[in-house]
PDB file of C-alpha atoms in Angstrom:
ATOM      1  CA  UNK A   1     -24.931 -54.505 141.130  1.00  0.00           C
ATOM      2  CA  UNK A   2     -23.824 -56.566 138.127  1.00  0.00           C
ATOM      3  CA  UNK A   3     -21.119 -55.329 135.813  1.00  0.00           C
ATOM      4  CA  UNK A   4     -22.297 -56.869 132.570  1.00  0.00           C
ATOM      5  CA  UNK A   5     -19.041 -56.071 130.816  1.00  0.00           C
ATOM      6  CA  UNK A   6     -17.253 -58.454 133.173  1.00  0.00           C
ATOM      7  CA  UNK A   7     -19.638 -61.342 132.624  1.00  0.00           C
ATOM      8  CA  UNK A   8     -18.272 -64.190 130.526  1.00  0.00           C
ATOM      9  CA  UNK A   9     -20.686 -65.009 127.693  1.00  0.00           C
ATOM     10  CA  UNK A  10     -21.777 -68.599 127.502  1.00  0.00           C
ATOM     11  CA  UNK A  11     -20.987 -70.086 124.130  1.00  0.00           C
ATOM     12  CA  UNK A  12     -22.898 -72.856 122.504  1.00  0.00           C
ATOM     13  CA  UNK A  13     -19.990 -75.270 122.286  1.00  0.00           C
ATOM     14  CA  UNK A  14     -16.841 -73.809 123.911  1.00  0.00           C
ATOM     15  CA  UNK A  15     -17.208 -71.220 126.707  1.00  0.00           C
ATOM     16  CA  UNK A  16     -13.798 -69.693 127.313  1.00  0.00           C
ATOM     17  CA  UNK A  17     -11.588 -67.389 125.284  1.00  0.00           C
ATOM     18  CA  UNK A  18      -8.084 -67.868 123.966  1.00  0.00           C
ATOM     19  CA  UNK A  19      -5.053 -66.029 125.289  1.00  0.00           C
ATOM     20  CA  UNK A  20      -4.431 -62.543 123.809  1.00  0.00           C
ATOM     21  CA  UNK A  21      -2.464 -62.524 120.563  1.00  0.00           C
ATOM     22  CA  UNK A  22      -1.378 -59.264 118.937  1.00  0.00           C
ATOM     23  CA  UNK A  23       0.545 -60.136 115.797  1.00  0.00           C
ATOM     24  CA  UNK A  24      -0.943 -61.416 112.559  1.00  0.00           C
ATOM     25  CA  UNK A  25       0.781 -64.633 111.462  1.00  0.00           C
ATOM     26  CA  UNK A  26      -0.691 -66.689 108.647  1.00  0.00           C
ATOM     27  CA  UNK A  27       0.007 -69.254 105.970  1.00  0.00           C
ATOM     28  CA  UNK A  28      -1.802 -69.400 102.637  1.00  0.00           C
ATOM     29  CA  UNK A  29      -2.359 -72.541 100.590  1.00  0.00           C
ATOM     30  CA  UNK A  30      -3.595 -72.411  97.007  1.00  0.00           C
ATOM     31  CA  UNK A  31      -6.639 -74.663  96.752  1.00  0.00           C
ATOM     32  CA  UNK A  32      -5.630 -76.649  93.676  1.00  0.00           C
ATOM     33  CA  UNK A  33      -6.908 -80.054  94.765  1.00  0.00           C
ATOM     34  CA  UNK A  34      -9.984 -80.058  92.569  1.00  0.00           C
ATOM     35  CA  UNK A  35      -9.763 -82.211  89.455  1.00  0.00           C
ATOM     36  CA  UNK A  36     -13.020 -82.735  87.606  1.00  0.00           C
ATOM     37  CA  UNK A  37     -11.715 -85.891  85.946  1.00  0.00           C
ATOM     38  CA  UNK A  38     -10.813 -87.675  89.167  1.00  0.00           C
ATOM     39  CA  UNK A  39     -12.849 -89.031  92.054  1.00  0.00           C
ATOM     40  CA  UNK A  40     -13.207 -86.773  95.073  1.00  0.00           C
ATOM     41  CA  UNK A  41     -12.624 -88.460  98.421  1.00  0.00           C
ATOM     42  CA  UNK A  42     -11.159 -88.128 101.902  1.00  0.00           C
ATOM     43  CA  UNK A  43      -8.092 -90.163 102.816  1.00  0.00           C
ATOM     44  CA  UNK A  44      -8.176 -90.952 106.534  1.00  0.00           C
ATOM     45  CA  UNK A  45      -5.116 -92.084 108.454  1.00  0.00           C
ATOM     46  CA  UNK A  46      -4.248 -92.474 112.131  1.00  0.00           C
ATOM     47  CA  UNK A  47      -1.056 -91.485 113.949  1.00  0.00           C
ATOM     48  CA  UNK A  48      -0.330 -91.636 117.684  1.00  0.00           C
ATOM     49  CA  UNK A  49       2.419 -89.244 118.796  1.00  0.00           C
ATOM     50  CA  UNK A  50       3.144 -89.749 122.508  1.00  0.00           C
ATOM     51  CA  UNK A  51       0.210 -92.150 122.743  1.00  0.00           C
ATOM     52  CA  UNK A  52      -2.323 -89.519 121.635  1.00  0.00           C
ATOM     53  CA  UNK A  53      -4.194 -91.048 118.680  1.00  0.00           C
ATOM     54  CA  UNK A  54      -5.047 -88.552 115.954  1.00  0.00           C
ATOM     55  CA  UNK A  55      -7.216 -89.047 112.896  1.00  0.00           C
ATOM     56  CA  UNK A  56      -5.992 -87.106 109.855  1.00  0.00           C
ATOM     57  CA  UNK A  57      -8.420 -86.363 107.035  1.00  0.00           C
ATOM     58  CA  UNK A  58      -6.773 -85.390 103.746  1.00  0.00           C
ATOM     59  CA  UNK A  59      -9.026 -84.176 100.885  1.00  0.00           C
ATOM     60  CA  UNK A  60      -8.404 -85.246  97.303  1.00  0.00           C
ATOM     61  CA  UNK A  61      -9.824 -83.574  94.202  1.00  0.00           C
ATOM     62  CA  UNK A  62     -12.185 -81.333  96.159  1.00  0.00           C
ATOM     63  CA  UNK A  63     -12.575 -77.671  97.098  1.00  0.00           C
ATOM     64  CA  UNK A  64     -13.298 -76.190 100.531  1.00  0.00           C
ATOM     65  CA  UNK A  65     -16.058 -73.685 101.203  1.00  0.00           C
ATOM     66  CA  UNK A  66     -17.847 -72.152 104.191  1.00  0.00           C
ATOM     67  CA  UNK A  67     -21.603 -72.184 104.669  1.00  0.00           C
ATOM     68  CA  UNK A  68     -24.316 -71.294 107.164  1.00  0.00           C
ATOM     69  CA  UNK A  69     -26.915 -73.942 107.908  1.00  0.00           C
ATOM     70  CA  UNK A  70     -26.836 -77.703 107.834  1.00  0.00           C
ATOM     71  CA  UNK A  71     -25.269 -79.182 104.681  1.00  0.00           C
ATOM     72  CA  UNK A  72     -27.572 -81.323 102.574  1.00  0.00           C
ATOM     73  CA  UNK A  73     -26.845 -84.856 103.753  1.00  0.00           C
ATOM     74  CA  UNK A  74     -28.298 -86.281 100.543  1.00  0.00           C
ATOM     75  CA  UNK A  75     -25.721 -84.382  98.459  1.00  0.00           C
ATOM     76  CA  UNK A  76     -23.064 -87.010  97.826  1.00  0.00           C
ATOM     77  CA  UNK A  77     -20.735 -84.394  96.321  1.00  0.00           C
ATOM     78  CA  UNK A  78     -20.092 -83.117  99.863  1.00  0.00           C
ATOM     79  CA  UNK A  79     -17.238 -85.431 100.824  1.00  0.00           C
ATOM     80  CA  UNK A  80     -16.411 -83.790 104.169  1.00  0.00           C
ATOM     81  CA  UNK A  81     -18.465 -81.667 106.551  1.00  0.00           C
ATOM     82  CA  UNK A  82     -17.561 -80.311 110.000  1.00  0.00           C
ATOM     83  CA  UNK A  83     -18.875 -77.468 112.149  1.00  0.00           C
ATOM     84  CA  UNK A  84     -16.783 -74.314 111.860  1.00  0.00           C
ATOM     85  CA  UNK A  85     -17.576 -71.342 114.143  1.00  0.00           C
ATOM     86  CA  UNK A  86     -19.021 -71.421 117.648  1.00  0.00           C
ATOM     87  CA  UNK A  87     -22.444 -70.009 118.512  1.00  0.00           C
ATOM     88  CA  UNK A  88     -23.453 -68.093 121.628  1.00  0.00           C
ATOM     89  CA  UNK A  89     -25.971 -69.977 123.710  1.00  0.00           C
ATOM     90  CA  UNK A  90     -27.822 -66.878 124.890  1.00  0.00           C
ATOM     91  CA  UNK A  91     -28.686 -65.407 121.486  1.00  0.00           C
ATOM     92  CA  UNK A  92     -27.545 -68.154 119.070  1.00  0.00           C
ATOM     93  CA  UNK A  93     -25.382 -65.680 117.155  1.00  0.00           C
ATOM     94  CA  UNK A  94     -22.068 -66.620 115.537  1.00  0.00           C
ATOM     95  CA  UNK A  95     -19.028 -65.929 117.733  1.00  0.00           C
ATOM     96  CA  UNK A  96     -16.419 -63.698 116.130  1.00  0.00           C
ATOM     97  CA  UNK A  97     -15.871 -62.213 112.692  1.00  0.00           C
ATOM     98  CA  UNK A  98     -17.737 -64.211 110.078  1.00  0.00           C
ATOM     99  CA  UNK A  99     -17.943 -63.413 106.372  1.00  0.00           C
ATOM    100  CA  UNK A 100     -19.859 -65.503 103.852  1.00  0.00           C
ATOM    101  CA  UNK A 101     -19.552 -64.747 100.126  1.00  0.00           C
ATOM    102  CA  UNK A 102     -18.458 -61.195 100.917  1.00  0.00           C
ATOM    103  CA  UNK A 103     -21.214 -60.433 103.429  1.00  0.00           C
ATOM    104  CA  UNK A 104     -20.179 -59.902 107.054  1.00  0.00           C
ATOM    105  CA  UNK A 105     -22.666 -61.748 109.254  1.00  0.00           C
ATOM    106  CA  UNK A 106     -20.901 -61.361 112.627  1.00  0.00           C
ATOM    107  CA  UNK A 107     -18.177 -59.256 114.269  1.00  0.00           C
ATOM    108  CA  UNK A 108     -15.770 -59.791 117.135  1.00  0.00           C
ATOM    109  CA  UNK A 109     -12.269 -61.068 117.986  1.00  0.00           C
ATOM    110  CA  UNK A 110     -12.850 -63.128 121.136  1.00  0.00           C
ATOM    111  CA  UNK A 111     -11.021 -65.931 119.351  1.00  0.00           C
ATOM    112  CA  UNK A 112      -7.801 -64.921 117.646  1.00  0.00           C
ATOM    113  CA  UNK A 113      -7.447 -67.773 115.152  1.00  0.00           C
ATOM    114  CA  UNK A 114      -8.993 -67.434 111.706  1.00  0.00           C
ATOM    115  CA  UNK A 115      -9.479 -69.093 108.334  1.00  0.00           C
ATOM    116  CA  UNK A 116     -10.047 -67.184 105.113  1.00  0.00           C
ATOM    117  CA  UNK A 117     -11.096 -68.477 101.704  1.00  0.00           C
ATOM    118  CA  UNK A 118     -10.357 -65.856  99.057  1.00  0.00           C
ATOM    119  CA  UNK A 119      -9.761 -66.243  95.335  1.00  0.00           C
ATOM    120  CA  UNK A 120      -9.222 -70.001  95.462  1.00  0.00           C
ATOM    121  CA  UNK A 121      -6.762 -69.697  98.338  1.00  0.00           C
ATOM    122  CA  UNK A 122      -7.143 -70.896 101.931  1.00  0.00           C
ATOM    123  CA  UNK A 123      -5.341 -69.000 104.690  1.00  0.00           C
ATOM    124  CA  UNK A 124      -5.029 -70.166 108.298  1.00  0.00           C
ATOM    125  CA  UNK A 125      -3.703 -67.571 110.708  1.00  0.00           C
ATOM    126  CA  UNK A 126      -3.568 -66.011 114.160  1.00  0.00           C
ATOM    127  CA  UNK A 127      -4.014 -62.368 115.061  1.00  0.00           C
ATOM    128  CA  UNK A 128      -6.418 -59.790 116.425  1.00  0.00           C
ATOM    129  CA  UNK A 129      -6.331 -57.893 113.144  1.00  0.00           C
ATOM    130  CA  UNK A 130      -5.694 -59.075 109.605  1.00  0.00           C
ATOM    131  CA  UNK A 131      -6.213 -57.471 106.187  1.00  0.00           C
ATOM    132  CA  UNK A 132      -7.796 -60.744 105.070  1.00  0.00           C
ATOM    133  CA  UNK A 133     -11.054 -59.839 106.808  1.00  0.00           C
ATOM    134  CA  UNK A 134     -11.588 -56.811 104.592  1.00  0.00           C
ATOM    135  CA  UNK A 135     -10.288 -58.694 101.558  1.00  0.00           C
ATOM    136  CA  UNK A 136     -12.861 -61.422 102.162  1.00  0.00           C
ATOM    137  CA  UNK A 137     -15.556 -58.745 102.056  1.00  0.00           C
ATOM    138  CA  UNK A 138     -14.180 -57.002  98.974  1.00  0.00           C
ATOM    139  CA  UNK A 139     -13.518 -60.141  96.945  1.00  0.00           C
ATOM    140  CA  UNK A 140     -16.687 -62.050  97.910  1.00  0.00           C
ATOM    141  CA  UNK A 141     -14.713 -64.515  99.983  1.00  0.00           C
ATOM    142  CA  UNK A 142     -15.344 -66.166 103.342  1.00  0.00           C
ATOM    143  CA  UNK A 143     -13.793 -65.793 106.795  1.00  0.00           C
ATOM    144  CA  UNK A 144     -14.397 -67.160 110.291  1.00  0.00           C
ATOM    145  CA  UNK A 145     -12.693 -67.115 113.684  1.00  0.00           C
ATOM    146  CA  UNK A 146     -11.859 -69.922 116.094  1.00  0.00           C
ATOM    147  CA  UNK A 147      -9.309 -70.814 118.750  1.00  0.00           C
ATOM    148  CA  UNK A 148      -5.690 -70.661 117.486  1.00  0.00           C
ATOM    149  CA  UNK A 149      -3.937 -73.968 118.143  1.00  0.00           C
ATOM    150  CA  UNK A 150      -0.635 -73.899 116.228  1.00  0.00           C
ATOM    151  CA  UNK A 151       1.004 -70.880 114.602  1.00  0.00           C
ATOM    152  CA  UNK A 152       4.216 -71.159 112.587  1.00  0.00           C
ATOM    153  CA  UNK A 153       5.045 -74.393 114.387  1.00  0.00           C
ATOM    154  CA  UNK A 154       4.482 -72.917 117.848  1.00  0.00           C
ATOM    155  CA  UNK A 155       1.829 -74.113 120.297  1.00  0.00           C
ATOM    156  CA  UNK A 156      -0.846 -71.521 121.120  1.00  0.00           C
ATOM    157  CA  UNK A 157      -2.271 -71.818 124.628  1.00  0.00           C
ATOM    158  CA  UNK A 158      -6.024 -71.516 125.267  1.00  0.00           C
ATOM    159  CA  UNK A 159      -7.799 -71.019 128.577  1.00  0.00           C
ATOM    160  CA  UNK A 160     -10.254 -73.966 128.534  1.00  0.00           C
ATOM    161  CA  UNK A 161      -8.790 -76.743 130.686  1.00  0.00           C
ATOM    162  CA  UNK A 162     -11.431 -79.387 130.041  1.00  0.00           C
ATOM    163  CA  UNK A 163     -10.920 -82.445 127.877  1.00  0.00           C
ATOM    164  CA  UNK A 164     -13.024 -83.153 124.816  1.00  0.00           C
ATOM    165  CA  UNK A 165     -12.873 -84.629 121.349  1.00  0.00           C
ATOM    166  CA  UNK A 166     -10.873 -82.004 119.473  1.00  0.00           C
ATOM    167  CA  UNK A 167     -10.968 -81.063 115.797  1.00  0.00           C
ATOM    168  CA  UNK A 168      -8.813 -78.722 113.749  1.00  0.00           C
ATOM    169  CA  UNK A 169      -8.301 -77.239 110.324  1.00  0.00           C
ATOM    170  CA  UNK A 170      -4.567 -77.476 109.773  1.00  0.00           C
ATOM    171  CA  UNK A 171      -1.588 -77.223 107.439  1.00  0.00           C
ATOM    172  CA  UNK A 172       0.771 -80.167 107.031  1.00  0.00           C
ATOM    173  CA  UNK A 173       3.476 -80.432 104.370  1.00  0.00           C
ATOM    174  CA  UNK A 174       1.941 -77.506 102.523  1.00  0.00           C
ATOM    175  CA  UNK A 175      -1.502 -79.130 102.345  1.00  0.00           C
ATOM    176  CA  UNK A 176      -4.759 -78.428 104.152  1.00  0.00           C
ATOM    177  CA  UNK A 177      -5.934 -81.311 106.325  1.00  0.00           C
ATOM    178  CA  UNK A 178      -8.488 -81.822 109.088  1.00  0.00           C
ATOM    179  CA  UNK A 179      -7.325 -83.422 112.352  1.00  0.00           C
ATOM    180  CA  UNK A 180      -9.414 -85.041 115.080  1.00  0.00           C
ATOM    181  CA  UNK A 181      -8.436 -86.544 118.406  1.00  0.00           C
ATOM    182  CA  UNK A 182      -9.675 -90.097 118.758  1.00  0.00           C
ATOM    183  CA  UNK A 183     -10.037 -89.642 122.507  1.00  0.00           C
ATOM    184  CA  UNK A 184     -10.863 -86.729 124.803  1.00  0.00           C
ATOM    185  CA  UNK A 185      -7.860 -84.400 125.039  1.00  0.00           C
ATOM    186  CA  UNK A 186      -6.992 -80.985 126.441  1.00  0.00           C
ATOM    187  CA  UNK A 187      -6.273 -78.137 124.047  1.00  0.00           C
ATOM    188  CA  UNK A 188      -2.612 -78.221 125.076  1.00  0.00           C
ATOM    189  CA  UNK A 189      -2.092 -81.950 124.496  1.00  0.00           C
ATOM    190  CA  UNK A 190      -4.031 -81.883 121.210  1.00  0.00           C
ATOM    191  CA  UNK A 191      -1.974 -78.967 119.885  1.00  0.00           C
ATOM    192  CA  UNK A 192       1.294 -80.563 121.052  1.00  0.00           C
ATOM    193  CA  UNK A 193       0.410 -83.832 119.330  1.00  0.00           C
ATOM    194  CA  UNK A 194      -0.343 -82.006 116.063  1.00  0.00           C
ATOM    195  CA  UNK A 195       3.041 -80.305 116.183  1.00  0.00           C
ATOM    196  CA  UNK A 196       4.642 -83.707 116.719  1.00  0.00           C
ATOM    197  CA  UNK A 197       3.162 -85.001 113.441  1.00  0.00           C
ATOM    198  CA  UNK A 198       4.329 -81.982 111.476  1.00  0.00           C
ATOM    199  CA  UNK A 199       1.379 -79.595 111.661  1.00  0.00           C
ATOM    200  CA  UNK A 200       2.701 -76.048 111.227  1.00  0.00           C
ATOM    201  CA  UNK A 201      -0.522 -74.049 111.560  1.00  0.00           C
ATOM    202  CA  UNK A 202      -3.958 -74.955 112.904  1.00  0.00           C
ATOM    203  CA  UNK A 203      -7.168 -73.443 114.189  1.00  0.00           C
ATOM    204  CA  UNK A 204      -9.954 -75.177 116.032  1.00  0.00           C
ATOM    205  CA  UNK A 205     -13.141 -76.579 114.564  1.00  0.00           C
ATOM    206  CA  UNK A 206     -16.123 -77.233 116.829  1.00  0.00           C
ATOM    207  CA  UNK A 207     -15.295 -80.418 118.727  1.00  0.00           C
ATOM    208  CA  UNK A 208     -17.085 -82.633 121.204  1.00  0.00           C
ATOM    209  CA  UNK A 209     -20.193 -84.303 119.830  1.00  0.00           C
ATOM    210  CA  UNK A 210     -20.574 -81.883 116.904  1.00  0.00           C
ATOM    211  CA  UNK A 211     -21.904 -83.763 113.909  1.00  0.00           C
ATOM    212  CA  UNK A 212     -20.172 -84.309 110.595  1.00  0.00           C
ATOM    213  CA  UNK A 213     -19.188 -86.905 108.011  1.00  0.00           C
ATOM    214  CA  UNK A 214     -16.766 -87.847 105.246  1.00  0.00           C
ATOM    215  CA  UNK A 215     -16.627 -90.120 102.196  1.00  0.00           C
ATOM    216  CA  UNK A 216     -13.671 -92.456 101.679  1.00  0.00           C
ATOM    217  CA  UNK A 217     -12.156 -93.541  98.360  1.00  0.00           C
ATOM    218  CA  UNK A 218     -14.835 -96.226  97.965  1.00  0.00           C
ATOM    219  CA  UNK A 219     -17.462 -93.500  98.474  1.00  0.00           C
ATOM    220  CA  UNK A 220     -18.556 -95.060 101.736  1.00  0.00           C
ATOM    221  CA  UNK A 221     -19.997 -92.481 104.127  1.00  0.00           C
ATOM    222  CA  UNK A 222     -18.636 -92.286 107.681  1.00  0.00           C
ATOM    223  CA  UNK A 223     -20.197 -90.134 110.409  1.00  0.00           C
ATOM    224  CA  UNK A 224     -18.747 -88.593 113.565  1.00  0.00           C
ATOM    225  CA  UNK A 225     -20.420 -86.840 116.482  1.00  0.00           C
ATOM    226  CA  UNK A 226     -24.150 -86.730 117.126  1.00  0.00           C
ATOM    227  CA  UNK A 227     -26.994 -84.969 115.357  1.00  0.00           C
ATOM    228  CA  UNK A 228     -28.622 -82.102 117.245  1.00  0.00           C
ATOM    229  CA  UNK A 229     -32.320 -82.423 118.039  1.00  0.00           C
ATOM    230  CA  UNK A 230     -32.765 -78.760 117.149  1.00  0.00           C
ATOM    231  CA  UNK A 231     -30.368 -77.199 114.664  1.00  0.00           C
ATOM    232  CA  UNK A 232     -29.493 -73.523 115.370  1.00  0.00           C
ATOM    233  CA  UNK A 233     -30.217 -71.178 112.488  1.00  0.00           C
ATOM    234  CA  UNK A 234     -26.673 -69.799 112.530  1.00  0.00           C
ATOM    235  CA  UNK A 235     -24.824 -73.100 112.649  1.00  0.00           C
ATOM    236  CA  UNK A 236     -21.874 -73.031 110.227  1.00  0.00           C
ATOM    237  CA  UNK A 237     -19.892 -75.717 108.433  1.00  0.00           C
ATOM    238  CA  UNK A 238     -16.789 -76.078 106.354  1.00  0.00           C
ATOM    239  CA  UNK A 239     -17.383 -78.496 103.525  1.00  0.00           C
ATOM    240  CA  UNK A 240     -15.201 -80.088 100.894  1.00  0.00           C
ATOM    241  CA  UNK A 241     -17.024 -80.735  97.658  1.00  0.00           C
TER     242      UNK A 241
END
């Protein structure tokens, strides 16, 4: 006899769930970085708190959006692209609540972290419930769930104990940045290192060998990760454009 409710679903990129979180804690940043008269680019820097090297990607003069499918690599206006939500390996469906342009494509709260893009504002938060999910639907916004890493300056523990290249969507000094570990790290050490460089809130982005890229100030394209031989239909990305 197999109790299917007790089986742990196998996810496409990260298998385990985060620890239970009840409260809804979030921080909202107005996305005012876009300036049509200035060049859009990603400023990349490296910091190594406690000998854990982190790459910090800061967008300039660009706007973040969420999409399903592989971004057009020939579109040079996309200055940063990274995978967003996880996918289940068994049915290739998106893991957790996912809203795109007001349409809810997936449901679930296995992962308690979330990012919402509503009315030119980006919110990163942690909680099993949040009014932002319904607001994303009502106001044609976007929303996805991932592991919570840092909430209001506090480290959020997650069950996976393996080490991997880690990526995050984060808030630092009131600005949205993307952070990546240069080496394979545990969730705990990655989150601790982000706190040490002043990250106040962060949720995970698909890590490991997940493929993405960015353009620097000279508009030189840099890639990270590896391209998949077969791209899942429900693969999702955050892009800055």
